[in-house]
CSV table of C-alpha atoms in Angstrom, one decimal:
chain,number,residue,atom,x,y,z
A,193,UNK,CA,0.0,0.0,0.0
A,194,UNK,CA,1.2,3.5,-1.3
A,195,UNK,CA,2.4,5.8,2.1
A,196,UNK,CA,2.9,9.2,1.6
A,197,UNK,CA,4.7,11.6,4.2
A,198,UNK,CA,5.4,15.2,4.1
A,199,UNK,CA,8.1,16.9,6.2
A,200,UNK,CA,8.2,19.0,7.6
A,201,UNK,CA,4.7,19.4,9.3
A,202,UNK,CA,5.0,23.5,9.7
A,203,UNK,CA,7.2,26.0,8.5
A,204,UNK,CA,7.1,28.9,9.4
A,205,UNK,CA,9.8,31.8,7.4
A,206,UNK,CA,10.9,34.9,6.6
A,207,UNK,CA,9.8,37.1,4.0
A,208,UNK,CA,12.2,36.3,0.6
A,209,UNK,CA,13.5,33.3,2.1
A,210,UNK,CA,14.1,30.3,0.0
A,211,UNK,CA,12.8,27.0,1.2
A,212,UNK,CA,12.2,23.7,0.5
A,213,UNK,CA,9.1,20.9,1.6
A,214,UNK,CA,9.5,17.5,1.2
A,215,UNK,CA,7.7,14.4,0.3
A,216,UNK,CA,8.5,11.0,0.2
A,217,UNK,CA,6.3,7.5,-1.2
A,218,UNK,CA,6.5,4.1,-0.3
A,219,UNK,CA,5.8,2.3,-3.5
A,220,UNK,CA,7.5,3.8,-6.6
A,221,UNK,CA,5.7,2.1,-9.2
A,222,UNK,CA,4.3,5.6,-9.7
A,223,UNK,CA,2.6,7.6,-13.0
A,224,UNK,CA,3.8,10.8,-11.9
A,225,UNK,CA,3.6,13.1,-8.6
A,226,UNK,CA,1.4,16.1,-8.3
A,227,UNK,CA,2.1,18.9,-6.0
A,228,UNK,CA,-1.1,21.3,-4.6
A,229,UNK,CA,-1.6,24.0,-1.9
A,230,UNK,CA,-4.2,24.4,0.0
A,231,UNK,CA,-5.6,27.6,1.4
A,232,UNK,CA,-7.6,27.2,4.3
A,233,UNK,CA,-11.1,25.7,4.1
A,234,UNK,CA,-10.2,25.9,0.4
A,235,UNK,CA,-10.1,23.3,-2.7
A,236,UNK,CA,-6.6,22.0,-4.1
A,237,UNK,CA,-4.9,24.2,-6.6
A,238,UNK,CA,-2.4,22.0,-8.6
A,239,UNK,CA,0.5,23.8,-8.7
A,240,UNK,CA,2.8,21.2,-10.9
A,241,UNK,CA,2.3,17.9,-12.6
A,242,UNK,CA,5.9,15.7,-12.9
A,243,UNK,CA,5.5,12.9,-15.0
A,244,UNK,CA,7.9,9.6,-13.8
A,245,UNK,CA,10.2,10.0,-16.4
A,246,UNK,CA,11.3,13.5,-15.7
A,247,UNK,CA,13.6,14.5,-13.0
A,248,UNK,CA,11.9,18.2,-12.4
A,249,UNK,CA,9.6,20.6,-13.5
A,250,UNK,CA,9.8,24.2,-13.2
A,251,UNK,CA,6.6,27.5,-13.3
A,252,UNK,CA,8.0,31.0,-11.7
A,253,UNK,CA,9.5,30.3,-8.3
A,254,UNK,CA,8.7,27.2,-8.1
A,255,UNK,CA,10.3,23.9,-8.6
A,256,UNK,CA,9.8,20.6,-8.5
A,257,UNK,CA,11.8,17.5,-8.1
A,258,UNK,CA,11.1,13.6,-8.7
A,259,UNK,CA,13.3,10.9,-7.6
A,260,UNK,CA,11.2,8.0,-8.3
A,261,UNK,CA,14.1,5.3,-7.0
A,262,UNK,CA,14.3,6.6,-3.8
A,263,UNK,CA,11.0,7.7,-3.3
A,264,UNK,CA,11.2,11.2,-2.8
A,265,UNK,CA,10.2,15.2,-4.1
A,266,UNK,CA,11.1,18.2,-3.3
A,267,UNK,CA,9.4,21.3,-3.7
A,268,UNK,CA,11.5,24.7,-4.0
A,269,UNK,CA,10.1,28.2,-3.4
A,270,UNK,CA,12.2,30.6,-4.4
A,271,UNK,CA,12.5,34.5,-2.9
A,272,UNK,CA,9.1,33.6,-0.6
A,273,UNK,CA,6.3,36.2,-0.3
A,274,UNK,CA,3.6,36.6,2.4
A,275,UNK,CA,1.0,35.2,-0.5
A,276,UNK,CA,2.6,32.2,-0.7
A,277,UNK,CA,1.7,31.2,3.1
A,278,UNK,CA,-1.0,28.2,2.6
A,279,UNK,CA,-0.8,24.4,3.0
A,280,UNK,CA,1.1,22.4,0.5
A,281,UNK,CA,-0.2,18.5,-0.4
A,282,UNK,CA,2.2,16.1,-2.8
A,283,UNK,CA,0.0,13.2,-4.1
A,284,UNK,CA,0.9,10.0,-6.2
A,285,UNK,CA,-1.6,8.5,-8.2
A,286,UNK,CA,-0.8,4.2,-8.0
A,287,UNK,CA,-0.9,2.3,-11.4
A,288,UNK,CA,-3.7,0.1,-10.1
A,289,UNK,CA,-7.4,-0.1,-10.0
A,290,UNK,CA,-8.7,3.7,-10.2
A,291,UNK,CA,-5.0,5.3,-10.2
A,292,UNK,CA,-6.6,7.2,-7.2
A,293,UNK,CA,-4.2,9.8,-5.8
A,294,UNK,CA,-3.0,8.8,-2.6
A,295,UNK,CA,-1.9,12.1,-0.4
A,296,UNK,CA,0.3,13.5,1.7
A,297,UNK,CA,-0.9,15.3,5.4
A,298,UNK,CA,0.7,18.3,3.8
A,299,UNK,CA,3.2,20.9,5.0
A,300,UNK,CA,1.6,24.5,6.4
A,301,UNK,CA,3.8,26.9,5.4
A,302,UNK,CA,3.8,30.4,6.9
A,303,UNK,CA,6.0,33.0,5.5
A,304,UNK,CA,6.2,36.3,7.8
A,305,UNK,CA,6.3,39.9,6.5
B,134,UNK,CA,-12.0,26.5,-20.3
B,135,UNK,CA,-14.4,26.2,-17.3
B,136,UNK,CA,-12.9,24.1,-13.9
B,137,UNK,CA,-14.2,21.9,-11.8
B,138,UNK,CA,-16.9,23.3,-9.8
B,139,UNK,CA,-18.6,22.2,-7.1
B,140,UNK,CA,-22.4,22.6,-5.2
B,141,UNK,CA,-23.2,23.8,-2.5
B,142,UNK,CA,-20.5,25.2,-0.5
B,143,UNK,CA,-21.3,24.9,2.9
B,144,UNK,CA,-24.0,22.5,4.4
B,145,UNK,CA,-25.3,21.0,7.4
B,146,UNK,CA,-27.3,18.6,8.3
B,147,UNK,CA,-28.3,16.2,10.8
B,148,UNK,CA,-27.5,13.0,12.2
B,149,UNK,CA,-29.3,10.0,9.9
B,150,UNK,CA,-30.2,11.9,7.2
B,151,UNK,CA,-28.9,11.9,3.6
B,152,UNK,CA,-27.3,14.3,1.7
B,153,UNK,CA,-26.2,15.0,-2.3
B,154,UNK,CA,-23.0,16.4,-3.2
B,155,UNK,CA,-22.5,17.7,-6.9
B,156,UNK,CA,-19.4,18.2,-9.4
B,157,UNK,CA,-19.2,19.2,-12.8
B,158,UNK,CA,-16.1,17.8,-13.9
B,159,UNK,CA,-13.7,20.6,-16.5
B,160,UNK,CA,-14.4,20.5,-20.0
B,161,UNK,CA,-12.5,17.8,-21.9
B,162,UNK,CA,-12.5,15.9,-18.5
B,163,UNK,CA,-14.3,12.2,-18.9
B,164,UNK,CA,-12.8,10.8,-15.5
B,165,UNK,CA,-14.5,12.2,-11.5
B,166,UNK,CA,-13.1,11.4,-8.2
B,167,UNK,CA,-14.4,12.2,-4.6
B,168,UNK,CA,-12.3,12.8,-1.8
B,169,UNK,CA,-13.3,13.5,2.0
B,170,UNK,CA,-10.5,15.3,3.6
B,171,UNK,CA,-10.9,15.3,7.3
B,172,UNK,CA,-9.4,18.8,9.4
B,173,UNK,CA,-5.9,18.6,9.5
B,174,UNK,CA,-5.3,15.6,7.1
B,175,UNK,CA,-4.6,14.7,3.5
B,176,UNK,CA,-7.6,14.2,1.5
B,177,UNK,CA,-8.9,9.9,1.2
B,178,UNK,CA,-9.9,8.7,-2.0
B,179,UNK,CA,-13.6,7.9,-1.9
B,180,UNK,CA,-14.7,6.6,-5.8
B,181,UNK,CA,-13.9,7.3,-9.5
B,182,UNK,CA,-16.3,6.8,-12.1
B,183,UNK,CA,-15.1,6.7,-15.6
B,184,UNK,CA,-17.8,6.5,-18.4
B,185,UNK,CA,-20.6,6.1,-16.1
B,186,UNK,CA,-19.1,3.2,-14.2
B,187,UNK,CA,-17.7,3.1,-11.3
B,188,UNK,CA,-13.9,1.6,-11.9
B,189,UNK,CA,-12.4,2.1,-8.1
B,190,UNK,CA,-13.7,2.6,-4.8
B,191,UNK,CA,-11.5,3.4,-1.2
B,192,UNK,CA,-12.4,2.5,2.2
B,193,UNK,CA,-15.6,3.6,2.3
B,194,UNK,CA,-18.9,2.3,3.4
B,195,UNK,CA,-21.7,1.8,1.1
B,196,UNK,CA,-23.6,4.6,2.6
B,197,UNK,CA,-21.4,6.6,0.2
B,198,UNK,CA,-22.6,5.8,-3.3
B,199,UNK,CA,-22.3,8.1,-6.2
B,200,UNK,CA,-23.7,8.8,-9.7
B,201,UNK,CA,-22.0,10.2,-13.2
B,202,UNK,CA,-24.1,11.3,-16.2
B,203,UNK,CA,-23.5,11.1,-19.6
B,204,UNK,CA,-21.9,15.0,-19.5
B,205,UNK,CA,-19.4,13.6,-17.2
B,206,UNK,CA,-20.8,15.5,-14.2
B,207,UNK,CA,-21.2,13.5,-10.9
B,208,UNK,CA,-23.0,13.5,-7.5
B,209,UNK,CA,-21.9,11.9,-4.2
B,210,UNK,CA,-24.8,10.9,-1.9
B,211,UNK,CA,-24.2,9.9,1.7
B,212,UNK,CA,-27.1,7.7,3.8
B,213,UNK,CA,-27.4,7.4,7.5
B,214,UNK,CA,-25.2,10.6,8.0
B,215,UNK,CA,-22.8,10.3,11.4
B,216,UNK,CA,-20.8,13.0,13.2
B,217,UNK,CA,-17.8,11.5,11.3
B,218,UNK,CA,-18.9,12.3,8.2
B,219,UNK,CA,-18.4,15.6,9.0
B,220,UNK,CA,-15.5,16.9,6.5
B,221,UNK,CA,-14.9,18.9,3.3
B,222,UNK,CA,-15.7,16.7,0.4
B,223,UNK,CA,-13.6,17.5,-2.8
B,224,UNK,CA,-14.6,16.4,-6.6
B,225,UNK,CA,-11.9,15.7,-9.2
B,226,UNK,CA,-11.7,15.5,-13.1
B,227,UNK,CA,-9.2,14.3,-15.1
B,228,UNK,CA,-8.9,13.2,-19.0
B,229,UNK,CA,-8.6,9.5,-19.3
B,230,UNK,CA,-5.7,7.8,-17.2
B,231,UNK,CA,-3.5,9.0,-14.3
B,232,UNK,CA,-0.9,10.5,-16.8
B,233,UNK,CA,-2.9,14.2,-16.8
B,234,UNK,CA,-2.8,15.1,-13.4
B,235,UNK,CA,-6.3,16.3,-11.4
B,236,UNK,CA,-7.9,18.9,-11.1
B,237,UNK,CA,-9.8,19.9,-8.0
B,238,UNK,CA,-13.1,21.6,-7.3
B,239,UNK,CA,-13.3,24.4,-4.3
B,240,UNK,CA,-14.9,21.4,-2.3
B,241,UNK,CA,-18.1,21.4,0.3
B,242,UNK,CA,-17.7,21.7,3.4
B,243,UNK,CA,-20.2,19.4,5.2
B,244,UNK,CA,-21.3,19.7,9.2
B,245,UNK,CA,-23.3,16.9,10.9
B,246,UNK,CA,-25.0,18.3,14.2
């Protein structure tokens, strides 16, 4: 069964810091990984898409990184901003059944003014 | 291009009854998944439908049945509502196969009293 864990749990940083949230999977018979955020009481907002056979994705200050053999992403946010304080969810979909997304607790980030 | 978009927001309702969720899934988009994300945790697969059928169902009592139409839209329907149940419940839509990524609707927040 596909485990998904996100760390850290909370972040909380400076205004035009860089940082970085991971996530790591159990199973790596994966399609892809999807990263989201989450504002709160909000829907997901996909933020990027990395298919298995790419090593990482890129849109503004973000980027993503995929290394299916050892079962983990990265995400990067570059020169943070106060806007980009929400909850961030990585999800694999498994290549079984439904390819259901299985998800991540997520990371809260908080980045301070 | 329209997103996913979901109906009603917010809702609440009592212990025991039953209760109708509804999606229409993005344009282009033949595949709908529900997800009930519990406060503080990732979101849990509920059921996919695909075509009409359903083709993939999590841990999830059959209390929680669902529907999809021929224009691809869906409802979730919940029986014998319990506390539990309370949660925001999230629709996605994705073209045929994992490959695409999801896309998420704004989710409904459901409160059993």
């Amino acid at each position: 069964k596909q485990e998904v864990t996100q760390i850290p749990a909370a972040l909380s940083v400076p205004e035009g810091e860089n940082l970085v949230l991971n996530c790591s999977f159990t199973d790596s018979a994966i399609y892809n990984l999807q990263w989201f955020r989450q504002d709160p009481g909000k829907g997901l907002t996909s933020l990027l898409l990395i298919q298995s056979s790419q090593r990482e994705q890129t849109s503004g200050r973000l980027n993503a990184s995929l290394d299916k053999s050892s079962g983990r992403s990265t995400l990067y946010i570059a020169a943070s901003q106060p806007g980009d304080s929400a909850t961030y969810l990585c999800a694999v979909p498994i290549r079984t059944g439904a390819n259901n997304l299985f998800f991540g607790t997520g990371t809260r980030l908080t980045v301070i003014p | 291009e329209t997103g996913v978009t979901q109906s009603p927001t917010h809702l609440i309702k009592t212990r025991g009854q039953q209760v109708t969720l509804r999606c229409s899934s993005q344009s282009g988009h033949n595949t709908v998944s529900w997800y009930q994300q519990a406060l503080g945790q990732g979101p849990q697969f509920i059921f996919q439908y695909y075509r009409e059928e359903e083709n993939g169902r999590g841990n999830f009592p059959p209390r929680f049945s669902g529907l999809q139409f021929p224009n691809y839209s869906s409802e979730l329907n919940v029986n014998a509502l319990e506390l539990d149940d309370s949660a925001l419940y999230l629709c996605a839509s994705s073209p045929q196969g994992a490959n695409y990524g999801y896309t998420f609707g704004s989710g409904t927040r459901l409160t059993v009293v």
